[in-house]
mmCIF file of C-alpha atoms and ligand atoms in Angstrom:
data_model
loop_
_atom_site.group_PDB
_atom_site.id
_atom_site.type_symbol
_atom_site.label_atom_id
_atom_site.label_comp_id
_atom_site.label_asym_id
_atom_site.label_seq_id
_atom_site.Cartn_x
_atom_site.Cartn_y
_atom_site.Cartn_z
ATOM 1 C CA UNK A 1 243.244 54.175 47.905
ATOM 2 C CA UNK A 2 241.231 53.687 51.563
ATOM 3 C CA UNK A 3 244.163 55.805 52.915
ATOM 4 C CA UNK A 4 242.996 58.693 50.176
ATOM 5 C CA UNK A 5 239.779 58.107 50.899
ATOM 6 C CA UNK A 6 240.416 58.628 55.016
ATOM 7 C CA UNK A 7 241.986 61.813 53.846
ATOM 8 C CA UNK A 8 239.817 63.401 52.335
ATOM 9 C CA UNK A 9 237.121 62.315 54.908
ATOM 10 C CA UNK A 10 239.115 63.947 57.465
ATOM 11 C CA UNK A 11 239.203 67.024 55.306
ATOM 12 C CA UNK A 12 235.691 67.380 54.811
ATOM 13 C CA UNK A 13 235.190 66.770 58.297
ATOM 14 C CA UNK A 14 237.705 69.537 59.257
ATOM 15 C CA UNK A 15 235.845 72.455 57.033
ATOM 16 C CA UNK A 16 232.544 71.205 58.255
ATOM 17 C CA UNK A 17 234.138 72.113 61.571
ATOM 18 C CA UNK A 18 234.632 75.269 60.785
ATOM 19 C CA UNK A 19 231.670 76.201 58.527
ATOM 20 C CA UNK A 20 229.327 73.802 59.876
ATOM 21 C CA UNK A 21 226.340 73.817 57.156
ATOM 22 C CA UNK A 22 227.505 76.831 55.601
ATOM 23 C CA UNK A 23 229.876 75.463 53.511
ATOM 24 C CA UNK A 24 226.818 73.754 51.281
ATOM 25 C CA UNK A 25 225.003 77.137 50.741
ATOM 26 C CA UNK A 26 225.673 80.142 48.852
ATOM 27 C CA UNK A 27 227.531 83.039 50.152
ATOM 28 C CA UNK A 28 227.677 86.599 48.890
ATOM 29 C CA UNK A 29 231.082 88.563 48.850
ATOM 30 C CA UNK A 30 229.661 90.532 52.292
ATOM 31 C CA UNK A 31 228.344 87.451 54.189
ATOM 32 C CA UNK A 32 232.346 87.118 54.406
ATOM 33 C CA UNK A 33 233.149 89.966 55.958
ATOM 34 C CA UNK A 34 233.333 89.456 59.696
ATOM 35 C CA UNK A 35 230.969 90.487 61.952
ATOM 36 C CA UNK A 36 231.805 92.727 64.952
ATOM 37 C CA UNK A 37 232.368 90.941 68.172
ATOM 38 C CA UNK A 38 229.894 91.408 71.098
ATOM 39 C CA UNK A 39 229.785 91.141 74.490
ATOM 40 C CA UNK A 40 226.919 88.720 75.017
ATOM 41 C CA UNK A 41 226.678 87.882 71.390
ATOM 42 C CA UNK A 42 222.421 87.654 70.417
ATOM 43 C CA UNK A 43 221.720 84.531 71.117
ATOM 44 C CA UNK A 44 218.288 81.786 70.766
ATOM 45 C CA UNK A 45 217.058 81.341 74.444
ATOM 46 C CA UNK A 46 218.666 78.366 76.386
ATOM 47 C CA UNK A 47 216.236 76.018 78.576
ATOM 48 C CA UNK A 48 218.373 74.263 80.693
ATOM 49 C CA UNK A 49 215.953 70.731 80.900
ATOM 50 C CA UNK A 50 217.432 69.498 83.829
ATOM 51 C CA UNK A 51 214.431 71.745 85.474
ATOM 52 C CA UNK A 52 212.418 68.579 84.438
ATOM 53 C CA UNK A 53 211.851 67.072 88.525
ATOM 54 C CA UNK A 54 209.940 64.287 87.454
ATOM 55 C CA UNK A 55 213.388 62.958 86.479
ATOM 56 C CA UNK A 56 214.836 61.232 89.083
ATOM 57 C CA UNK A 57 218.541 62.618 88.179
ATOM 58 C CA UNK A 58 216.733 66.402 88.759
ATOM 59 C CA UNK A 59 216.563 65.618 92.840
ATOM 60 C CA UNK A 60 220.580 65.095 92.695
ATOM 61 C CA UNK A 61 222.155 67.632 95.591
ATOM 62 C CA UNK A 62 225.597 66.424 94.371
ATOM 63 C CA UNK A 63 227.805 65.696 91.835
ATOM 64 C CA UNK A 64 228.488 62.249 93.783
ATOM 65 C CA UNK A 65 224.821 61.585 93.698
ATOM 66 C CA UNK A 66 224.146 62.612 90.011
ATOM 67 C CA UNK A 67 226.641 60.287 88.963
ATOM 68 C CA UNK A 68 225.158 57.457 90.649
ATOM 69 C CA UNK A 69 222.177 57.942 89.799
ATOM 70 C CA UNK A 70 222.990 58.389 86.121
ATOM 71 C CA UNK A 71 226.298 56.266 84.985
ATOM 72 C CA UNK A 72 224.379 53.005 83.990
ATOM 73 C CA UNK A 73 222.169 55.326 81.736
ATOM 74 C CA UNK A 74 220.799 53.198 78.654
ATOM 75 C CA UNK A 75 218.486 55.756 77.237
ATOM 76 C CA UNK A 76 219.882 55.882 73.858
ATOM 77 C CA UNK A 77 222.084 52.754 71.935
ATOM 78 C CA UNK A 78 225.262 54.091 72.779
ATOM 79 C CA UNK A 79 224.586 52.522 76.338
ATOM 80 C CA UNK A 80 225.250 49.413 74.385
ATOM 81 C CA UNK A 81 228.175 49.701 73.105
ATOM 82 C CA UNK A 82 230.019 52.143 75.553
ATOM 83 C CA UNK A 83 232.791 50.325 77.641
ATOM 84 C CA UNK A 84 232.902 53.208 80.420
ATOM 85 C CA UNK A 85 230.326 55.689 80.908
ATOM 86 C CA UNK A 86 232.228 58.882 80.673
ATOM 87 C CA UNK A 87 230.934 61.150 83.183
ATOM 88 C CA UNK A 88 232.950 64.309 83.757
ATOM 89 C CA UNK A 89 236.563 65.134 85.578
ATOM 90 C CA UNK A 90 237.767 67.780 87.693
ATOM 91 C CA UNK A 91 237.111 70.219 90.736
ATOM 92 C CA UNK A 92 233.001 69.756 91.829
ATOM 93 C CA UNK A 93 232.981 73.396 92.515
ATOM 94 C CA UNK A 94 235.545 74.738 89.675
ATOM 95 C CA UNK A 95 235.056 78.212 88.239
ATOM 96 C CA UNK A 96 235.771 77.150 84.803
ATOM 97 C CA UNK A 97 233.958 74.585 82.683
ATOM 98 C CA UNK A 98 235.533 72.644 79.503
ATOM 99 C CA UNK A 99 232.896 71.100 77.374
ATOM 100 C CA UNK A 100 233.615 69.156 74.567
ATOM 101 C CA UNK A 101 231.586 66.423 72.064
ATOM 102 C CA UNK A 102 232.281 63.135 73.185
ATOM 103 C CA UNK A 103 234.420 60.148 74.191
ATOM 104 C CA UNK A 104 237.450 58.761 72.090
ATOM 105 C CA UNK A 105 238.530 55.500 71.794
ATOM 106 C CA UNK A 106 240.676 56.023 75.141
ATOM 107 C CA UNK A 107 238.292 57.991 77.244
ATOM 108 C CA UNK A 108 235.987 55.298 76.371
ATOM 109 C CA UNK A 109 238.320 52.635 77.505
ATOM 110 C CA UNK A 110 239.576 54.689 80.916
ATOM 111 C CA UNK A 111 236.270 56.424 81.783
ATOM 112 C CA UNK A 112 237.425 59.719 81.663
ATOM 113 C CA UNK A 113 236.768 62.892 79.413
ATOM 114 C CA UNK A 114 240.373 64.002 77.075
ATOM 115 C CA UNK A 115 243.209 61.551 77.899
ATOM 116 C CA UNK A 116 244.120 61.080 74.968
ATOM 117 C CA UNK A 117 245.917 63.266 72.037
ATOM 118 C CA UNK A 118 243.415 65.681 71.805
ATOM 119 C CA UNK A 119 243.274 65.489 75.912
ATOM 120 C CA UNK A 120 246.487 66.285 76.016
ATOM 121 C CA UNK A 121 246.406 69.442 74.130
ATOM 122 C CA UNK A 122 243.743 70.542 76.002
ATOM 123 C CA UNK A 123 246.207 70.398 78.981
ATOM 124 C CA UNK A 124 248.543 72.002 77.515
ATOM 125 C CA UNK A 125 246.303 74.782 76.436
ATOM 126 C CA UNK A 126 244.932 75.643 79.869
ATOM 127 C CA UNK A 127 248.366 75.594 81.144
ATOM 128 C CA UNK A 128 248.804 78.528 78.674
ATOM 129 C CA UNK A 129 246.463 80.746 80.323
ATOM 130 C CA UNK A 130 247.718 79.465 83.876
ATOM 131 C CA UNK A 131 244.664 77.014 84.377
ATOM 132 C CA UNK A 132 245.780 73.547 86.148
ATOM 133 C CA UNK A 133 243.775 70.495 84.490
ATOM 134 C CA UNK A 134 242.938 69.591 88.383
ATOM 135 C CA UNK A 135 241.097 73.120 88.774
ATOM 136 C CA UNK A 136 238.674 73.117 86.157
ATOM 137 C CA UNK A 137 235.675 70.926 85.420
ATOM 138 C CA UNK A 138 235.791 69.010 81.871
ATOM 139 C CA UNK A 139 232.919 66.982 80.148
ATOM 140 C CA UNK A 140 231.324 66.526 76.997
ATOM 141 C CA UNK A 141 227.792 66.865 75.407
ATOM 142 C CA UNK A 142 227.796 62.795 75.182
ATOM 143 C CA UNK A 143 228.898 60.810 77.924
ATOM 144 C CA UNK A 144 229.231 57.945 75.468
ATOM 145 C CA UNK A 145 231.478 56.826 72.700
ATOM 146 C CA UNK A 146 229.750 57.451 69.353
ATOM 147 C CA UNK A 147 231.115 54.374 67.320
ATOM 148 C CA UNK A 148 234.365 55.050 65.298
ATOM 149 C CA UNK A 149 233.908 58.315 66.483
ATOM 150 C CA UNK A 150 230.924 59.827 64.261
ATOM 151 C CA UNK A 151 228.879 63.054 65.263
ATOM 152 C CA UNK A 152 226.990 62.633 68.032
ATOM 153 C CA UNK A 153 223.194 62.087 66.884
ATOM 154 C CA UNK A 154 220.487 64.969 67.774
ATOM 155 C CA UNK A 155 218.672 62.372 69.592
ATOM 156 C CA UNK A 156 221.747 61.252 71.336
ATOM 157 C CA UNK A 157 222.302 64.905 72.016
ATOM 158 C CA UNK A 158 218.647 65.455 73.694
ATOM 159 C CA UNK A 159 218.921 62.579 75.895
ATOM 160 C CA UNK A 160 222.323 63.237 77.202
ATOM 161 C CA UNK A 161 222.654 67.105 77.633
ATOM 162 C CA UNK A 162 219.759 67.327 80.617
ATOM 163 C CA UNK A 163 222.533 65.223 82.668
ATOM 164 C CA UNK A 164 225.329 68.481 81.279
ATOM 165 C CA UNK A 165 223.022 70.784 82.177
ATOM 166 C CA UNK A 166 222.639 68.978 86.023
ATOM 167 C CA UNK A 167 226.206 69.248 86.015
ATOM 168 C CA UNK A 168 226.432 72.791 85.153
ATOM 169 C CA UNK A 169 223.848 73.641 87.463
ATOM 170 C CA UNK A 170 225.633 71.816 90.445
ATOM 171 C CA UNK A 171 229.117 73.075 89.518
ATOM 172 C CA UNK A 172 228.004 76.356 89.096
ATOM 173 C CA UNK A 173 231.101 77.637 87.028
ATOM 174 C CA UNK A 174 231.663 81.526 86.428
ATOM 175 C CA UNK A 175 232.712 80.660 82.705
ATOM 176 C CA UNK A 176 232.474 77.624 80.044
ATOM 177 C CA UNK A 177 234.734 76.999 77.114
ATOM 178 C CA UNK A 178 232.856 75.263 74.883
ATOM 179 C CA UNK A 179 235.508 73.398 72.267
ATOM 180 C CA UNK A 180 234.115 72.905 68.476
ATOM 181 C CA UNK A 181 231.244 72.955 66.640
ATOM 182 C CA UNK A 182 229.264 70.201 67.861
ATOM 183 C CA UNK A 183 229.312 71.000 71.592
ATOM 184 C CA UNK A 184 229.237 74.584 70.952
ATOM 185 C CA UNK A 185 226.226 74.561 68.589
ATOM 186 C CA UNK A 186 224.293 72.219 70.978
ATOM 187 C CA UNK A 187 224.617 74.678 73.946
ATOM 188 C CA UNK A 188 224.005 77.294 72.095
ATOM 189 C CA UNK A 189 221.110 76.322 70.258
ATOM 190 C CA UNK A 190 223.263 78.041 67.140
ATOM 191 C CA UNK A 191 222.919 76.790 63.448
ATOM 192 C CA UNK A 192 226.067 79.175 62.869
ATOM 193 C CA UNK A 193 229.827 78.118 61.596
ATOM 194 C CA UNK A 194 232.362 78.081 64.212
ATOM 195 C CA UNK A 195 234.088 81.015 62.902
ATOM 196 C CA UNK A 196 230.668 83.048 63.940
ATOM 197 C CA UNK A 197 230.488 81.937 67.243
ATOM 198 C CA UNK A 198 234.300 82.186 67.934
ATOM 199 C CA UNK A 199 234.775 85.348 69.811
ATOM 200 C CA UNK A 200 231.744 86.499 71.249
ATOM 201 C CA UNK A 201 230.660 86.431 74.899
ATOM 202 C CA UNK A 202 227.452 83.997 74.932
ATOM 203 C CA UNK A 203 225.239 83.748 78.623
ATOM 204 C CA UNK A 204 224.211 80.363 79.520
ATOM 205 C CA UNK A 205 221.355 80.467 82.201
ATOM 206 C CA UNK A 206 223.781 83.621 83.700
ATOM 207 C CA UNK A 207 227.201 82.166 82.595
ATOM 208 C CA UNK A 208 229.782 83.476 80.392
ATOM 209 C CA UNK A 209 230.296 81.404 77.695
ATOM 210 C CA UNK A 210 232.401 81.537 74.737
ATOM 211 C CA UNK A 211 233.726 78.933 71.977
ATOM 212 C CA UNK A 212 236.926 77.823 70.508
ATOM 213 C CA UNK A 213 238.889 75.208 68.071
ATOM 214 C CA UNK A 214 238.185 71.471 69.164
ATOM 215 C CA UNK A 215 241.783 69.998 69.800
ATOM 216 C CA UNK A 216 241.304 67.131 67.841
ATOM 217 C CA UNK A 217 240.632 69.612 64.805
ATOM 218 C CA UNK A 218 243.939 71.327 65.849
ATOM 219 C CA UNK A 219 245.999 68.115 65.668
ATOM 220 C CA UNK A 220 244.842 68.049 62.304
ATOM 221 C CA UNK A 221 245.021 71.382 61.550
ATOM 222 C CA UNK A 222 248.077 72.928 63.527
ATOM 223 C CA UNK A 223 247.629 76.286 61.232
ATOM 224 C CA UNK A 224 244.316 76.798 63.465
ATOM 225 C CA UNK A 225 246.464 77.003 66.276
ATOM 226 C CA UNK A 226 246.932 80.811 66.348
ATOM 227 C CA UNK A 227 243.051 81.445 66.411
ATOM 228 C CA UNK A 228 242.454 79.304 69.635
ATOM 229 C CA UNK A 229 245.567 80.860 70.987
ATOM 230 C CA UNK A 230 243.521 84.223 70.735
ATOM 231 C CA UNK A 231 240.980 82.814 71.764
ATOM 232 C CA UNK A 232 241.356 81.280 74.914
ATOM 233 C CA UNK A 233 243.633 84.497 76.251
ATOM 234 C CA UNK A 234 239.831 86.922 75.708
ATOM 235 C CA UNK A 235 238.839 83.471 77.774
ATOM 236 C CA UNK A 236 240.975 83.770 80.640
ATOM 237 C CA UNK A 237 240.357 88.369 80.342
ATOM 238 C CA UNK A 238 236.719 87.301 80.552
ATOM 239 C CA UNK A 239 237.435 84.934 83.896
ATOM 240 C CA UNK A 240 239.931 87.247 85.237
ATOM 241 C CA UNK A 241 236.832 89.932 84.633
ATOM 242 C CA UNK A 242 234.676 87.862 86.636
ATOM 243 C CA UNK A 243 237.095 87.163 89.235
HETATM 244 N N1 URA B 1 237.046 64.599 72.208
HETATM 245 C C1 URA B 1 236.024 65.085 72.953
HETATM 246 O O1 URA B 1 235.246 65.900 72.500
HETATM 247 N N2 URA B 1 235.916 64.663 74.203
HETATM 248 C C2 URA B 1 236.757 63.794 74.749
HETATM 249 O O2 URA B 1 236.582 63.454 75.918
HETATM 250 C C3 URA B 1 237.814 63.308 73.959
HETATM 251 C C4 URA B 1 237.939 63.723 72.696
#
């Protein structure tokens, strides 16, 4: 019976993924037909808060310094119950930028961002488009473990993502991949389903952005495997573009 029950949670879960809030309203026959897909899609302005100097994390010249000024953070609960504070992993000065939502049980436990499952099929989907791990930059829109692995709160998500947007700013990538809903609605400042935001070129403070299939929701769902395949090769067009 629990078993059923963790099913269908995980189901629900899966279509909220893709359809975020969408999935609870009304829809007419041509709110289904797709939209095209833009270069710089319209987006809600982005304020990047980390442009707020009378924090003391705003001063940071470095990603050395931001992190220890930052990695004992206790602004929200999850400072609490974290075991490691999971910063971000990668090349300081990479050219591309993973984000995703939040620690796992493991990255929790090891300190760093995807090293688990879902980490590893991340790997194995930037090796696809000929991106070593090493090269890029990953981190997520938490740097804490949400317990049992719920959505991140929207207060959670306000205090944490000035520190992602310090990060961003002192990385400087030419292109983000933001991976699911959560982390690609938050960066966005979207309300939208994943399926709208998929595709389209979004500019973040001057950086190409786009938005694909969390892993996790493709271990799950192996079927949406195809879509972040053609996905992530219009990623690697737009950083070849750039490059
Ligand atoms: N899922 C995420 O969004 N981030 C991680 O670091 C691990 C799993």
């Amino acid at each position: 019976m629990n078993n059923t029950i963790n099913l269908l949670i995980e189901a629900i879960k899966d279509q909220k993924e893709i359809f975020g809030d969408e999935l609870f309203e009304t829809f007419t026959i041509e709110s289904r037909i797709e939209e095209p897909k833009n270069l710089i899609h319209e987006q809600k302005p982005i304020f990047m808060p980390s442009n707020n100097l009378f924090e003391e994390f705003a001063k940071c010249e470095t990603i050395d310094s931001l992190y220890n000024t930052i990695n004992e953070c206790q602004k929200c609960a999850l400072g609490k119950t974290r075991t490691k504070f999971v910063f971000g992993t990668g090349n300081p000065t990479a050219d591309v930028m993973i984000i995703g939502e939040a620690p796992g049980a493991d990255e929790d436990k090891q300190g760093i961002p995807f090293v688990g499952r879902a980490g590893k099929l991340l790997t194995d989907i930037l090796k696809a488009i000929n991106f070593e791990r090493e090269e890029v930059y990953i981190a997520n829109i938490l740097k804490c473990r949400p317990p049992n692995n719920r959505n991140p709160l929207p207060a959670e998500m306000e205090e944490c993502t000035p520190y992602l947007y310090k990060q961003i700013e002192l990385i400087k990538p030419k292109v983000i991949l933001c991976l699911g809903l959560v982390a690609a609605s938050s960066l966005l400042n979207q309300k939208v389903s994943l399926t709208k935001l998929r595709g389209n070129v979004y500019d973040i403070q001057g950086i190409k952005t786009m938005v694909t299939y969390h892993p996790a929701a493709l271990l799950r769902n192996p079927n949406w495997k195809r879509g972040c395949w053609e996905d992530v090769q219009k990623f690697r067009k737009l950083y070849d573009s750039l490059s």
